[in-house]
PDB file of C-alpha atoms and ligand atoms in Angstrom:
ATOM      1  CA  MET A   1       6.929   0.497 -20.260  1.00 77.00           C
ATOM      2  CA  ARG A   2       3.722   2.106 -21.431  1.00 93.00           C
ATOM      3  CA  TYR A   3       1.300   3.649 -18.980  1.00 97.00           C
ATOM      4  CA  GLU A   4      -0.387   6.989 -18.620  1.00 97.00           C
ATOM      5  CA  VAL A   5       0.900   9.330 -15.908  1.00 98.00           C
ATOM      6  CA  ARG A   6      -1.250  12.139 -14.529  1.00 98.00           C
ATOM      7  CA  GLU A   7       0.300  15.201 -12.902  1.00 98.00           C
ATOM      8  CA  LYS A   8      -2.720  16.011 -10.709  1.00 98.00           C
ATOM      9  CA  VAL A   9      -5.846  14.373  -9.369  1.00 98.00           C
ATOM     10  CA  GLU A  10      -8.521  15.846  -7.116  1.00 98.00           C
ATOM     11  CA  ILE A  11     -10.466  13.407  -4.983  1.00 98.00           C
ATOM     12  CA  SER A  12     -13.111  13.684  -2.302  1.00 98.00           C
ATOM     13  CA  ALA A  13     -11.709  13.457   1.233  1.00 98.00           C
ATOM     14  CA  LYS A  14     -14.954  11.847   2.394  1.00 98.00           C
ATOM     15  CA  GLU A  15     -15.125   9.155  -0.282  1.00 98.00           C
ATOM     16  CA  SER A  16     -11.419   8.302  -0.401  1.00 98.00           C
ATOM     17  CA  ALA A  17      -9.025   6.342   1.766  1.00 98.00           C
ATOM     18  CA  LEU A  18      -5.261   6.022   1.905  1.00 98.00           C
ATOM     19  CA  ILE A  19      -4.042   2.436   2.115  1.00 98.00           C
ATOM     20  CA  VAL A  20      -0.464   2.106   3.393  1.00 99.00           C
ATOM     21  CA  VAL A  21       0.614  -1.407   2.494  1.00 98.00           C
ATOM     22  CA  ASP A  22       3.099  -3.285   4.701  1.00 98.00           C
ATOM     23  CA  MET A  23       5.446  -0.444   5.685  1.00 98.00           C
ATOM     24  CA  GLN A  24       6.690  -2.756   8.425  1.00 98.00           C
ATOM     25  CA  ASN A  25      10.164  -3.244   9.841  1.00 98.00           C
ATOM     26  CA  ASP A  26      10.737  -6.506   7.974  1.00 98.00           C
ATOM     27  CA  PHE A  27      10.222  -4.749   4.610  1.00 98.00           C
ATOM     28  CA  ALA A  28      11.117  -1.111   5.191  1.00 98.00           C
ATOM     29  CA  HIS A  29      13.811  -1.150   7.891  1.00 98.00           C
ATOM     30  CA  GLU A  30      17.398  -1.954   6.926  1.00 98.00           C
ATOM     31  CA  ARG A  31      17.535  -4.694   9.560  1.00 98.00           C
ATOM     32  CA  GLY A  32      14.294  -6.263   8.327  1.00 98.00           C
ATOM     33  CA  SER A  33      14.320  -9.867   7.106  1.00 98.00           C
ATOM     34  CA  LEU A  34      12.948  -8.990   3.635  1.00 98.00           C
ATOM     35  CA  PHE A  35      14.260  -5.446   3.364  1.00 98.00           C
ATOM     36  CA  VAL A  36      13.364  -3.551   0.187  1.00 98.00           C
ATOM     37  CA  PRO A  37      16.083  -0.861  -0.109  1.00 98.00           C
ATOM     38  CA  GLU A  38      13.971   1.336  -2.388  1.00 98.00           C
ATOM     39  CA  SER A  39      11.291   1.508   0.280  1.00 98.00           C
ATOM     40  CA  ARG A  40      13.367   4.095   2.170  1.00 98.00           C
ATOM     41  CA  LYS A  41      12.809   6.638  -0.620  1.00 98.00           C
ATOM     42  CA  THR A  42       9.041   6.265  -0.213  1.00 98.00           C
ATOM     43  CA  VAL A  43       8.947   6.950   3.532  1.00 98.00           C
ATOM     44  CA  GLU A  44       8.767  10.746   3.275  1.00 98.00           C
ATOM     45  CA  PRO A  45       6.214  10.846   0.415  1.00 98.00           C
ATOM     46  CA  ILE A  46       4.050   8.362   2.342  1.00 98.00           C
ATOM     47  CA  ARG A  47       4.433  10.349   5.576  1.00 98.00           C
ATOM     48  CA  LEU A  48       3.280  13.492   3.790  1.00 98.00           C
ATOM     49  CA  LEU A  49       0.305  11.685   2.285  1.00 98.00           C
ATOM     50  CA  ILE A  50      -0.704  10.331   5.693  1.00 98.00           C
ATOM     51  CA  GLU A  51      -0.550  13.900   7.068  1.00 98.00           C
ATOM     52  CA  LYS A  52      -2.633  15.154   4.153  1.00 98.00           C
ATOM     53  CA  PHE A  53      -5.343  12.531   4.695  1.00 98.00           C
ATOM     54  CA  ARG A  54      -5.402  13.034   8.470  1.00 98.00           C
ATOM     55  CA  SER A  55      -5.620  16.821   8.087  1.00 97.00           C
ATOM     56  CA  LYS A  56      -8.798  16.430   5.994  1.00 98.00           C
ATOM     57  CA  ASN A  57     -10.301  13.819   8.332  1.00 97.00           C
ATOM     58  CA  SER A  58     -10.073  11.306   5.528  1.00 98.00           C
ATOM     59  CA  THR A  59      -9.512   7.604   6.153  1.00 98.00           C
ATOM     60  CA  VAL A  60      -5.999   6.230   6.744  1.00 98.00           C
ATOM     61  CA  ILE A  61      -5.629   2.454   6.731  1.00 98.00           C
ATOM     62  CA  TYR A  62      -2.419   0.553   7.363  1.00 98.00           C
ATOM     63  CA  THR A  63      -2.024  -3.066   6.370  1.00 98.00           C
ATOM     64  CA  GLN A  64       0.344  -5.381   8.201  1.00 98.00           C
ATOM     65  CA  ASP A  65       1.546  -8.695   6.885  1.00 98.00           C
ATOM     66  CA  TRP A  66       0.817 -10.885   9.909  1.00 98.00           C
ATOM     67  CA  HIS A  67       1.928 -14.500   9.892  1.00 98.00           C
ATOM     68  CA  ALA A  68       1.794 -17.469  12.242  1.00 97.00           C
ATOM     69  CA  GLU A  69       5.157 -19.044  13.209  1.00 96.00           C
ATOM     70  CA  ASP A  70       4.680 -21.901  10.730  1.00 96.00           C
ATOM     71  CA  ASP A  71       2.990 -20.025   7.886  1.00 97.00           C
ATOM     72  CA  PRO A  72       3.333 -21.909   4.558  1.00 97.00           C
ATOM     73  CA  GLU A  73       4.256 -18.593   2.882  1.00 96.00           C
ATOM     74  CA  PHE A  74       7.683 -18.930   4.560  1.00 97.00           C
ATOM     75  CA  LYS A  75       8.485 -21.745   2.104  1.00 97.00           C
ATOM     76  CA  ILE A  76       8.485 -19.049  -0.580  1.00 97.00           C
ATOM     77  CA  TRP A  77       9.974 -16.072   1.247  1.00 96.00           C
ATOM     78  CA  GLY A  78      11.579 -17.255   4.432  1.00 96.00           C
ATOM     79  CA  LYS A  79      10.363 -16.046   7.801  1.00 97.00           C
ATOM     80  CA  HIS A  80       8.948 -12.510   7.911  1.00 97.00           C
ATOM     81  CA  ALA A  81       6.290 -10.425   9.638  1.00 98.00           C
ATOM     82  CA  VAL A  82       5.599 -12.949  12.361  1.00 98.00           C
ATOM     83  CA  ALA A  83       2.628 -11.820  14.463  1.00 98.00           C
ATOM     84  CA  ASN A  84       3.526  -9.687  17.498  1.00 98.00           C
ATOM     85  CA  THR A  85       7.228  -9.351  16.631  1.00 98.00           C
ATOM     86  CA  TRP A  86       9.376  -6.290  15.862  1.00 98.00           C
ATOM     87  CA  GLY A  87       9.434  -7.251  12.176  1.00 98.00           C
ATOM     88  CA  ALA A  88       5.659  -6.979  11.933  1.00 98.00           C
ATOM     89  CA  GLU A  89       5.485  -3.490  13.478  1.00 98.00           C
ATOM     90  CA  ILE A  90       4.970  -0.415  11.295  1.00 98.00           C
ATOM     91  CA  ILE A  91       8.246   1.539  10.939  1.00 98.00           C
ATOM     92  CA  ASP A  92       8.722   4.315  13.502  1.00 98.00           C
ATOM     93  CA  GLU A  93       8.591   7.124  10.911  1.00 98.00           C
ATOM     94  CA  LEU A  94       5.030   6.174   9.936  1.00 98.00           C
ATOM     95  CA  LYS A  95       3.609   5.134  13.302  1.00 98.00           C
ATOM     96  CA  PRO A  96      -0.193   4.956  13.251  1.00 98.00           C
ATOM     97  CA  LYS A  97      -2.132   7.454  15.355  1.00 97.00           C
ATOM     98  CA  ASP A  98      -5.521   7.326  17.050  1.00 95.00           C
ATOM     99  CA  GLY A  99      -8.205   7.203  14.392  1.00 95.00           C
ATOM    100  CA  ASP A 100      -6.090   5.327  11.862  1.00 98.00           C
ATOM    101  CA  ILE A 101      -7.238   1.804  11.011  1.00 98.00           C
ATOM    102  CA  LEU A 102      -4.968  -1.250  11.064  1.00 98.00           C
ATOM    103  CA  VAL A 103      -5.735  -4.340   8.999  1.00 98.00           C
ATOM    104  CA  LYS A 104      -3.740  -7.480   9.647  1.00 98.00           C
ATOM    105  CA  LYS A 105      -3.428  -9.472   6.464  1.00 98.00           C
ATOM    106  CA  LEU A 106      -2.757 -13.131   5.812  1.00 97.00           C
ATOM    107  CA  ARG A 107      -1.440 -13.033   2.266  1.00 97.00           C
ATOM    108  CA  TYR A 108      -0.502 -10.584  -0.502  1.00 98.00           C
ATOM    109  CA  ASP A 109      -4.051  -9.349  -0.999  1.00 98.00           C
ATOM    110  CA  ALA A 110      -5.222  -7.122   1.876  1.00 98.00           C
ATOM    111  CA  PHE A 111      -8.865  -8.006   1.101  1.00 98.00           C
ATOM    112  CA  TYR A 112      -8.332 -11.752   1.404  1.00 98.00           C
ATOM    113  CA  GLY A 113      -9.766 -13.039   4.671  1.00 98.00           C
ATOM    114  CA  THR A 114      -9.874  -9.551   6.260  1.00 98.00           C
ATOM    115  CA  SER A 115     -12.573  -6.990   7.048  1.00 98.00           C
ATOM    116  CA  LEU A 116     -11.080  -4.356   4.703  1.00 98.00           C
ATOM    117  CA  ASP A 117     -13.954  -4.373   2.191  1.00 98.00           C
ATOM    118  CA  HIS A 118     -16.521  -4.073   4.988  1.00 98.00           C
ATOM    119  CA  ILE A 119     -14.636  -1.163   6.602  1.00 98.00           C
ATOM    120  CA  LEU A 120     -14.483   0.724   3.297  1.00 98.00           C
ATOM    121  CA  ARG A 121     -18.142   0.121   2.400  1.00 98.00           C
ATOM    122  CA  VAL A 122     -19.428   1.204   5.811  1.00 98.00           C
ATOM    123  CA  LYS A 123     -17.476   4.453   5.381  1.00 98.00           C
ATOM    124  CA  GLY A 124     -18.759   4.977   1.834  1.00 98.00           C
ATOM    125  CA  VAL A 125     -15.241   4.946   0.415  1.00 98.00           C
ATOM    126  CA  LYS A 126     -15.035   4.646  -3.374  1.00 98.00           C
ATOM    127  CA  LYS A 127     -11.475   5.682  -4.198  1.00 98.00           C
ATOM    128  CA  LEU A 128      -8.273   4.251  -2.782  1.00 99.00           C
ATOM    129  CA  VAL A 129      -4.859   5.850  -2.863  1.00 99.00           C
ATOM    130  CA  ILE A 130      -2.530   2.878  -2.475  1.00 99.00           C
ATOM    131  CA  VAL A 131       1.120   3.174  -1.400  1.00 99.00           C
ATOM    132  CA  GLY A 132       3.696   0.908   0.249  1.00 99.00           C
ATOM    133  CA  THR A 133       5.685  -2.192  -0.541  1.00 98.00           C
ATOM    134  CA  VAL A 134       6.372  -4.596  -2.166  1.00 98.00           C
ATOM    135  CA  ALA A 135       5.009  -2.973  -5.325  1.00 98.00           C
ATOM    136  CA  ASN A 136       4.469  -6.027  -7.520  1.00 98.00           C
ATOM    137  CA  ILE A 137       3.455  -8.278  -4.632  1.00 98.00           C
ATOM    138  CA  CYS A 138       1.243  -6.947  -1.839  1.00 98.00           C
ATOM    139  CA  VAL A 139       0.602  -3.517  -3.382  1.00 98.00           C
ATOM    140  CA  LEU A 140      -0.411  -4.942  -6.755  1.00 98.00           C
ATOM    141  CA  HIS A 141      -2.520  -7.770  -5.343  1.00 98.00           C
ATOM    142  CA  THR A 142      -4.323  -5.315  -3.083  1.00 98.00           C
ATOM    143  CA  ALA A 143      -4.801  -2.804  -5.904  1.00 98.00           C
ATOM    144  CA  GLY A 144      -6.077  -5.567  -8.190  1.00 98.00           C
ATOM    145  CA  SER A 145      -8.416  -6.944  -5.571  1.00 98.00           C
ATOM    146  CA  ALA A 146      -9.755  -3.409  -4.960  1.00 98.00           C
ATOM    147  CA  ALA A 147     -10.317  -2.854  -8.675  1.00 98.00           C
ATOM    148  CA  LEU A 148     -12.183  -6.180  -8.983  1.00 98.00           C
ATOM    149  CA  ARG A 149     -14.543  -4.833  -6.310  1.00 98.00           C
ATOM    150  CA  TRP A 150     -14.954  -1.631  -8.387  1.00 98.00           C
ATOM    151  CA  TYR A 151     -12.995   0.672  -6.138  1.00 98.00           C
ATOM    152  CA  GLU A 152     -11.073   3.271  -8.117  1.00 98.00           C
ATOM    153  CA  VAL A 153      -7.349   2.873  -7.522  1.00 98.00           C
ATOM    154  CA  ILE A 154      -4.826   5.732  -7.501  1.00 98.00           C
ATOM    155  CA  VAL A 155      -1.091   5.060  -7.180  1.00 98.00           C
ATOM    156  CA  PRO A 156       1.495   7.843  -6.735  1.00 98.00           C
ATOM    157  CA  MET A 157       4.780   6.828  -8.379  1.00 98.00           C
ATOM    158  CA  ASP A 158       6.879   7.985  -5.414  1.00 98.00           C
ATOM    159  CA  GLY A 159       4.814   5.982  -2.924  1.00 98.00           C
ATOM    160  CA  ILE A 160       5.592   2.404  -3.963  1.00 98.00           C
ATOM    161  CA  SER A 161       8.806   0.383  -4.025  1.00 98.00           C
ATOM    162  CA  ALA A 162      10.006  -2.900  -5.486  1.00 98.00           C
ATOM    163  CA  LEU A 163      13.170  -5.007  -5.382  1.00 98.00           C
ATOM    164  CA  ASN A 164      14.086  -3.992  -8.929  1.00 98.00           C
ATOM    165  CA  GLU A 165      13.104  -1.510 -11.610  1.00 98.00           C
ATOM    166  CA  GLU A 166      11.412  -4.109 -13.810  1.00 98.00           C
ATOM    167  CA  ASP A 167       9.035  -5.147 -11.041  1.00 98.00           C
ATOM    168  CA  TYR A 168       8.330  -1.503 -10.227  1.00 98.00           C
ATOM    169  CA  GLN A 169       7.505  -0.671 -13.841  1.00 98.00           C
ATOM    170  CA  PHE A 170       5.416  -3.824 -14.251  1.00 98.00           C
ATOM    171  CA  THR A 171       3.294  -2.777 -11.273  1.00 98.00           C
ATOM    172  CA  LEU A 172       2.497   0.619 -12.774  1.00 98.00           C
ATOM    173  CA  ARG A 173       1.726  -0.954 -16.141  1.00 98.00           C
ATOM    174  CA  GLN A 174      -0.710  -3.438 -14.577  1.00 98.00           C
ATOM    175  CA  VAL A 175      -2.447  -0.788 -12.465  1.00 98.00           C
ATOM    176  CA  ASP A 176      -2.999   1.310 -15.584  1.00 98.00           C
ATOM    177  CA  PHE A 177      -3.613  -1.323 -18.249  1.00 97.00           C
ATOM    178  CA  LEU A 178      -5.329  -4.121 -16.373  1.00 98.00           C
ATOM    179  CA  TYR A 179      -7.058  -2.433 -13.449  1.00 98.00           C
ATOM    180  CA  LYS A 180      -7.799   0.939 -15.067  1.00 98.00           C
ATOM    181  CA  GLY A 181      -6.317   2.750 -12.114  1.00 98.00           C
ATOM    182  CA  THR A 182      -4.687   6.161 -12.157  1.00 98.00           C
ATOM    183  CA  ILE A 183      -0.925   6.687 -11.909  1.00 98.00           C
ATOM    184  CA  VAL A 184       0.070  10.062 -10.459  1.00 98.00           C
ATOM    185  CA  ARG A 185       3.614  11.386 -10.854  1.00 98.00           C
ATOM    186  CA  SER A 186       4.030  12.345  -7.189  1.00 98.00           C
ATOM    187  CA  HIS A 187       2.192  12.448  -3.897  1.00 98.00           C
ATOM    188  CA  GLU A 188       2.126  16.233  -4.348  1.00 98.00           C
ATOM    189  CA  GLY A 189      -0.269  15.798  -7.283  1.00 98.00           C
ATOM    190  CA  ILE A 190      -2.991  14.340  -5.071  1.00 98.00           C
ATOM    191  CA  THR A 191      -5.415  16.927  -3.719  1.00 98.00           C
ATOM    192  CA  LEU A 192      -8.193  16.145  -1.267  1.00 98.00           C
ATOM    193  CA  ILE A 193     -11.294  18.304  -1.640  1.00 97.00           C
TER     194      ILE A 193
HETATM  195 ZN1   ZN B   1       3.990 -12.377   3.946  1.00 71.49          ZN
END
């Protein structure tokens, strides 16, 4: 699929945020109810990115899919990420620390019905590095929603995961073609200045 891949990007630590989408037990743990096997390969790149952002006092935001017991979304996907359950917790390897921000989301788009846009604007954030799972679902809807609000979106290829290669490639194509975001080959190519 056609999209442009950059080897390196330099972004301002002050005006950027890292958004870690739904790296919760139900999606990224092998016992999770909607486990995405490829998500395991993204854990270390995401962990390193989180460390990089924290070390520069940049903003780290985690999203959590967070559903009521009878959420209508379960008609599509089955039960997952029920509020206050193990499945809705962030995986142990990426546990949030003091200073990180958690946003509980209702649907695929992390801006929908949440305070995410307000949090970013108050902080003066203009660029978002978006990682997590599922690539073509919650990552793409969040990236698209960010781009519609004129945030600049940056996606490292080793930071997102899908249930199959086609969905993964489609996500990168849409970020590049439709949302004019930047695809970076690896988390290592992202430098905070
Ligand atoms: Zn959900």
